[in-house]
Short mmCIF file of C-alpha atoms and ligand atoms in Angstrom, two decimals:
data_model
loop_
_atom_site.label_atom_id
_atom_site.label_comp_id
_atom_site.label_asym_id
_atom_site.label_seq_id
_atom_site.Cartn_x
_atom_site.Cartn_y
_atom_site.Cartn_z
CA ASP A 30 -3.18 5.98 -63.63
CA PHE A 31 -4.77 2.71 -63.71
CA ARG A 32 -7.94 1.80 -62.17
CA PRO A 33 -7.91 -0.74 -59.72
CA ASP A 34 -8.85 -3.67 -61.71
CA ASP A 35 -6.34 -2.64 -64.28
CA VAL A 36 -3.30 -2.58 -62.02
CA HIS A 37 -4.62 -6.58 -60.80
CA ASP A 38 -4.27 -7.20 -64.60
CA GLU A 39 -0.57 -5.37 -64.67
CA TYR A 40 0.60 -7.74 -61.49
CA GLN A 41 -1.36 -10.89 -63.02
CA LYS A 42 0.74 -10.20 -66.53
CA THR A 43 4.03 -10.06 -65.07
CA ALA A 44 3.10 -13.02 -62.97
CA ASP A 45 1.97 -15.26 -65.66
CA TRP A 46 4.96 -14.17 -67.70
CA LEU A 47 6.97 -15.00 -64.90
CA ARG A 48 5.82 -18.45 -64.38
CA SER A 49 6.22 -19.07 -68.28
CA GLN A 50 9.85 -18.45 -68.18
CA THR A 51 10.65 -20.65 -65.23
CA LYS A 52 9.76 -23.66 -63.74
CA HIS A 53 10.35 -22.09 -59.85
CA ARG A 54 7.84 -21.94 -58.02
CA PRO A 55 8.92 -19.65 -55.10
CA GLN A 56 7.54 -19.73 -51.31
CA VAL A 57 9.90 -17.18 -50.32
CA ALA A 58 11.01 -13.87 -51.81
CA ILE A 59 13.86 -11.73 -50.78
CA ILE A 60 14.90 -8.17 -51.93
CA CYS A 61 18.21 -7.25 -51.08
CA GLY A 62 19.50 -3.59 -50.16
CA SER A 63 22.13 -1.54 -51.18
CA GLY A 64 25.34 -3.69 -51.60
CA LEU A 65 23.42 -7.00 -50.42
CA GLY A 66 23.09 -7.99 -53.67
CA MET A 67 25.19 -11.33 -53.25
CA LEU A 68 21.85 -13.14 -50.92
CA ALA A 69 20.84 -14.33 -54.30
CA ASP A 70 24.31 -16.12 -54.89
CA ALA A 71 23.73 -18.71 -52.20
CA LEU A 72 20.29 -19.80 -54.91
CA LYS A 73 21.04 -23.26 -56.74
CA CYS A 74 19.41 -23.97 -60.33
CA GLN A 75 19.39 -20.75 -60.50
CA ASP A 76 16.51 -18.56 -63.32
CA SER A 77 17.32 -15.30 -63.37
CA PHE A 78 16.33 -12.02 -65.65
CA ALA A 79 17.42 -8.73 -66.11
CA TYR A 80 14.19 -6.51 -64.73
CA SER A 81 14.54 -5.18 -68.22
CA ASP A 82 13.36 -8.04 -69.88
CA ILE A 83 10.60 -8.47 -67.51
CA PRO A 84 6.99 -6.92 -68.32
CA GLY A 85 5.75 -4.18 -66.62
CA PHE A 86 8.99 -4.33 -64.03
CA PRO A 87 10.36 -1.09 -63.30
CA GLN A 88 14.07 -0.68 -63.54
CA SER A 89 16.96 -0.11 -61.22
CA THR A 90 18.78 3.12 -61.42
CA VAL A 91 21.24 3.09 -57.89
CA GLN A 92 24.52 1.27 -58.04
CA GLY A 93 24.70 -1.38 -55.52
CA HIS A 94 21.36 -2.83 -56.98
CA ALA A 95 21.98 -4.84 -59.65
CA GLY A 96 18.46 -4.95 -61.25
CA ARG A 97 18.11 -8.55 -61.61
CA LEU A 98 15.07 -11.31 -60.44
CA VAL A 99 16.85 -14.45 -59.83
CA PHE A 100 14.91 -17.81 -58.81
CA GLY A 101 16.55 -20.96 -57.46
CA GLU A 102 16.68 -23.47 -54.73
CA LEU A 103 17.75 -22.70 -50.88
CA LYS A 104 18.35 -25.58 -48.71
CA GLY A 105 14.88 -27.34 -49.55
CA LYS A 106 13.35 -24.06 -50.30
CA THR A 107 11.96 -22.28 -53.42
CA CYS A 108 13.04 -18.66 -53.47
CA VAL A 109 12.83 -15.70 -55.90
CA CYS A 110 15.32 -12.74 -54.84
CA MET A 111 15.23 -9.26 -55.86
CA GLN A 112 19.24 -7.90 -56.79
CA GLY A 113 18.01 -4.68 -56.76
CA ARG A 114 15.07 -2.46 -55.42
CA PHE A 115 13.30 0.57 -56.04
CA HIS A 116 13.15 3.71 -54.34
CA MET A 117 10.77 6.45 -54.14
CA TYR A 118 13.67 8.91 -54.63
CA GLU A 119 14.30 7.56 -57.98
CA GLY A 120 11.11 9.03 -59.02
CA HIS A 121 9.15 5.51 -59.29
CA SER A 122 5.36 5.95 -57.59
CA LEU A 123 5.15 3.64 -54.60
CA CYS A 124 2.65 1.80 -56.60
CA LYS A 125 6.14 0.63 -59.04
CA THR A 126 8.20 0.51 -56.00
CA THR A 127 6.30 -2.02 -54.44
CA PHE A 128 4.81 -3.56 -57.61
CA PRO A 129 7.04 -6.37 -57.31
CA VAL A 130 5.77 -7.45 -53.73
CA ARG A 131 2.35 -8.28 -55.18
CA VAL A 132 3.92 -10.47 -58.22
CA PHE A 133 5.42 -12.08 -55.49
CA LYS A 134 2.15 -12.76 -53.75
CA LEU A 135 0.45 -13.85 -57.13
CA LEU A 136 3.49 -16.23 -57.19
CA GLY A 137 2.32 -18.01 -54.23
CA VAL A 138 4.93 -16.57 -52.10
CA LYS A 139 4.13 -16.45 -48.35
CA THR A 140 7.72 -15.43 -46.91
CA LEU A 141 9.19 -12.03 -47.28
CA ILE A 142 12.69 -11.27 -46.01
CA VAL A 143 13.35 -7.28 -46.93
CA THR A 144 16.93 -6.07 -46.64
CA ASN A 145 18.24 -2.92 -46.11
CA ALA A 146 21.55 -0.80 -45.74
CA ALA A 147 20.69 2.02 -42.93
CA GLY A 148 22.39 4.39 -40.77
CA SER A 149 22.23 3.77 -36.55
CA LEU A 150 20.77 6.67 -34.28
CA ALA A 151 20.89 4.13 -31.37
CA ASP A 152 24.32 4.21 -29.50
CA GLY A 153 24.90 0.30 -29.39
CA LEU A 154 24.57 0.19 -32.94
CA GLN A 155 27.66 0.21 -34.54
CA PRO A 156 28.66 -0.16 -38.48
CA GLY A 157 28.79 -3.72 -39.71
CA ASP A 158 25.73 -4.60 -36.98
CA ILE A 159 22.86 -6.14 -37.97
CA MET A 160 19.69 -4.74 -37.05
CA ILE A 161 16.63 -6.99 -37.23
CA ILE A 162 13.52 -4.77 -37.61
CA LYS A 163 11.07 -4.71 -35.41
CA ASP A 164 8.71 -1.94 -36.02
CA HIS A 165 8.81 0.77 -38.58
CA VAL A 166 8.05 4.44 -38.92
CA ASN A 167 6.78 4.94 -42.17
CA PHE A 168 7.41 8.71 -42.36
CA PRO A 169 5.91 9.19 -45.95
CA GLY A 170 3.77 7.15 -45.29
CA LEU A 171 2.30 9.29 -41.95
CA VAL A 172 1.69 12.25 -44.32
CA GLY A 173 -0.43 10.56 -46.53
CA LEU A 174 2.64 8.87 -49.70
CA ASN A 175 1.36 5.28 -48.94
CA PRO A 176 1.28 2.84 -51.79
CA LEU A 177 -2.14 1.62 -50.29
CA SER A 178 -3.31 5.06 -51.13
CA GLY A 179 -5.96 5.18 -53.47
CA PRO A 180 -9.14 2.77 -54.42
CA ASN A 181 -8.44 -0.73 -52.59
CA ASP A 182 -7.89 -3.59 -54.36
CA ASP A 183 -10.18 -5.88 -52.45
CA LYS A 184 -8.42 -9.27 -54.33
CA PHE A 185 -5.29 -8.19 -52.35
CA GLY A 186 -6.23 -7.29 -48.89
CA PRO A 187 -8.52 -4.87 -46.83
CA ARG A 188 -8.91 -1.27 -46.74
CA PHE A 189 -7.68 -1.00 -43.43
CA PRO A 190 -5.05 -3.07 -42.25
CA ALA A 191 -3.49 -3.76 -39.11
CA MET A 192 0.62 -2.87 -38.88
CA SER A 193 0.74 -3.88 -35.19
CA ASP A 194 2.54 -7.20 -36.04
CA CYS A 195 4.31 -6.86 -39.66
CA TYR A 196 7.59 -7.98 -38.48
CA ASN A 197 6.53 -11.76 -37.61
CA LYS A 198 7.53 -12.47 -34.06
CA ASP A 199 8.40 -16.13 -34.72
CA LEU A 200 10.55 -15.11 -37.36
CA ARG A 201 12.57 -12.26 -35.07
CA CYS A 202 12.96 -15.04 -32.23
CA LEU A 203 14.18 -17.84 -34.73
CA ALA A 204 16.67 -15.41 -36.60
CA MET A 205 17.85 -14.21 -32.90
CA GLU A 206 18.72 -18.21 -32.24
CA ILE A 207 20.03 -18.41 -35.05
CA ALA A 208 22.70 -15.62 -34.65
CA LYS A 209 23.53 -17.05 -31.18
CA GLN A 210 23.97 -20.23 -32.90
CA MET A 211 26.54 -18.62 -35.53
CA GLY A 212 28.66 -16.85 -32.60
CA VAL A 213 27.90 -13.59 -34.15
CA ALA A 214 25.10 -12.83 -31.44
CA SER A 215 27.08 -9.39 -30.47
CA LEU A 216 26.52 -7.92 -33.98
CA VAL A 217 22.77 -8.42 -33.72
CA GLN A 218 19.98 -6.78 -31.87
CA GLU A 219 16.07 -5.94 -32.69
CA GLY A 220 14.98 -2.39 -33.47
CA VAL A 221 12.63 -0.02 -35.02
CA TYR A 222 13.53 1.34 -38.25
CA ALA A 223 12.69 4.80 -39.97
CA MET A 224 11.89 5.05 -43.77
CA VAL A 225 12.79 8.89 -44.80
CA GLY A 226 12.18 9.95 -48.44
CA GLY A 227 15.76 10.63 -49.53
CA PRO A 228 17.86 10.53 -51.75
CA ASN A 229 19.94 13.10 -49.25
CA PHE A 230 21.45 11.55 -46.13
CA GLU A 231 20.18 13.19 -42.80
CA SER A 232 20.56 16.77 -41.58
CA ILE A 233 21.93 17.06 -37.80
CA ALA A 234 18.91 18.44 -37.01
CA GLU A 235 16.63 15.64 -38.65
CA ALA A 236 18.79 13.27 -36.95
CA LYS A 237 18.28 14.84 -33.37
CA LEU A 238 15.04 14.49 -33.98
CA LEU A 239 14.63 10.65 -35.31
CA HIS A 240 16.93 10.04 -32.48
CA GLN A 241 14.36 11.75 -29.67
CA LEU A 242 11.63 10.26 -31.46
CA GLY A 243 13.05 6.40 -30.36
CA VAL A 244 14.24 5.50 -33.85
CA ASP A 245 16.98 2.99 -33.99
CA ALA A 246 18.21 3.26 -37.80
CA VAL A 247 17.15 5.12 -40.43
CA GLY A 248 17.14 4.17 -44.06
CA MET A 249 15.02 4.96 -47.34
CA SER A 250 13.17 1.89 -48.62
CA THR A 251 11.89 -1.08 -47.21
CA ALA A 252 8.23 0.39 -45.60
CA PRO A 253 6.46 0.59 -48.39
CA GLU A 254 7.20 -2.60 -49.12
CA VAL A 255 6.20 -4.40 -45.82
CA VAL A 256 3.13 -1.99 -46.06
CA VAL A 257 1.94 -4.10 -49.41
CA ALA A 258 3.21 -7.52 -48.02
CA THR A 259 1.40 -7.45 -44.82
CA HIS A 260 -1.72 -5.95 -46.45
CA CYS A 261 -2.09 -8.87 -48.75
CA GLY A 262 -1.26 -11.39 -45.78
CA LEU A 263 2.47 -12.22 -46.39
CA ARG A 264 4.81 -12.82 -43.26
CA VAL A 265 7.81 -10.74 -43.42
CA PHE A 266 11.17 -10.57 -41.59
CA GLY A 267 13.19 -7.69 -41.85
CA LEU A 268 17.03 -7.01 -41.51
CA SER A 269 18.98 -3.64 -41.42
CA LEU A 270 22.87 -3.60 -41.94
CA ILE A 271 23.96 -0.64 -40.26
CA THR A 272 26.37 0.73 -42.64
CA ASN A 273 27.36 4.08 -41.02
CA LYS A 274 26.84 6.05 -37.42
CA VAL A 275 24.27 8.84 -38.69
CA VAL A 276 26.07 12.24 -37.53
CA LYS A 277 24.07 13.75 -34.74
CA SER A 278 26.68 16.59 -33.32
CA TYR A 279 27.93 19.77 -35.13
CA GLU A 280 31.13 18.96 -33.52
CA ASP A 281 31.46 15.69 -35.51
CA SER A 282 33.13 15.55 -38.68
CA ASP A 283 32.21 12.34 -40.35
CA SER A 284 30.15 12.47 -43.23
CA VAL A 285 28.44 9.69 -45.16
CA ASN A 286 28.54 8.80 -48.35
CA HIS A 287 26.97 5.56 -50.71
CA GLU A 288 30.47 4.22 -51.64
CA GLY A 289 31.17 3.32 -47.44
CA VAL A 290 27.72 2.09 -47.56
CA LEU A 291 28.31 -0.36 -50.03
CA GLU A 292 31.48 -1.35 -48.66
CA VAL A 293 30.24 -2.17 -45.46
CA GLY A 294 27.52 -4.20 -47.42
CA ARG A 295 30.67 -6.10 -48.70
CA LEU A 296 32.98 -6.87 -45.48
CA ARG A 297 29.25 -8.23 -44.11
CA SER A 298 28.30 -10.10 -46.80
CA GLN A 299 29.14 -13.82 -45.78
CA THR A 300 27.21 -13.33 -42.33
CA VAL A 301 24.11 -11.65 -43.82
CA GLN A 302 23.59 -14.43 -46.18
CA GLN A 303 24.62 -16.88 -43.94
CA LEU A 304 21.57 -15.46 -41.47
CA VAL A 305 19.23 -15.58 -44.26
CA THR A 306 20.32 -18.64 -45.89
CA GLU A 307 19.71 -20.65 -42.25
CA LEU A 308 16.68 -18.45 -41.38
CA ILE A 309 14.89 -19.64 -44.77
CA SER A 310 16.40 -23.01 -43.81
CA ARG A 311 14.31 -23.64 -40.70
CA MET A 312 11.53 -21.34 -41.35
CA ASP A 313 8.07 -23.28 -41.12
CA ILE A 314 6.69 -22.76 -44.75
CA ASN A 315 3.28 -23.42 -44.03
CA ASN A 316 2.98 -21.58 -40.87
CA ASN A 317 1.63 -17.83 -42.34
CA SER A 318 -0.06 -16.14 -39.20
CA THR A 319 -0.77 -12.70 -40.13
CA ASN A 320 -3.47 -10.34 -39.25
CA ASN A 321 -4.44 -9.29 -43.21
CA THR A 322 -4.97 -12.80 -44.51
CA VAL A 323 -7.43 -12.76 -47.12
O1 LIG B 21 18.04 -0.22 -50.89
P1 LIG B 21 18.29 0.28 -49.45
O2 LIG B 21 17.31 1.20 -48.23
O3 LIG B 21 19.36 -0.75 -49.03
O4 LIG B 21 19.37 1.49 -50.12
C1 LIG B 21 20.01 2.40 -48.85
C2 LIG B 21 19.51 3.60 -48.70
C3 LIG B 21 19.92 4.40 -50.37
O5 LIG B 21 19.07 3.77 -51.25
C4 LIG B 21 21.20 4.09 -50.00
C5 LIG B 21 21.82 5.27 -49.27
O6 LIG B 21 23.18 4.74 -49.59
O7 LIG B 21 20.89 2.78 -49.51
#
């Protein structure tokens, strides 16, 4: 393992390399969930890099995660978009799964948009619906599998960061307003996302437990990225595309699979892209109120 100063050097080396390869200086970063890589297609004047060519970057191994970092312009804002994220179940350490977030911070990014595919537990959330993430339950984090474990890197943020407002309220309100104006408000609602380790989908007993705990949607990512982003003072907006109902009953013969998850991503790609594009277009890039700014 690296010592903290060495790790900081690794983030810096990657950020310096990217700066030397592109003229774009991103203000907004987007992480695409499973099947949502098309979010990068909206960027103009693209510079794109395979993860395998970026020094220090982990590799994507999951279908539906292309493994490409795309820089470009979107409605007057400069963005960087990860077509493919890193999951704990791929065998990456949490330090590696969240590596790009600190690189984005060093590149000057102020706002992080995280997206994911998730299964719904809430009765009111159907496949194809979009859940604006209001809060999360970081199950791995609760038992100590946390990307902030180990010596704190004070250059990024405090030892004990608050997580009580990690999904920015102004951006959540703006996204809801945009959904209304797009005429898709009936597809969009706020809810609580829970991260589990995966890669298996939930057993019925696990699904019942999550439901009883008040979780609205469950997935296998996002929370570590948001913890690291909040720690270093980035403003965060998150959304889950609901790709399936989590099976909660022994009488139910449905079962979930990754192909089905990707298919719902394809079906809803335009709506998600339009919502995210409008949000970026209308967000105030200079308003970055978070608890943990250093
Ligand atoms: O990267 P996300 O969280 O969108 O991916 C979800 C969780 C698993 O990686 C996969 C299951 O289909 O989709």
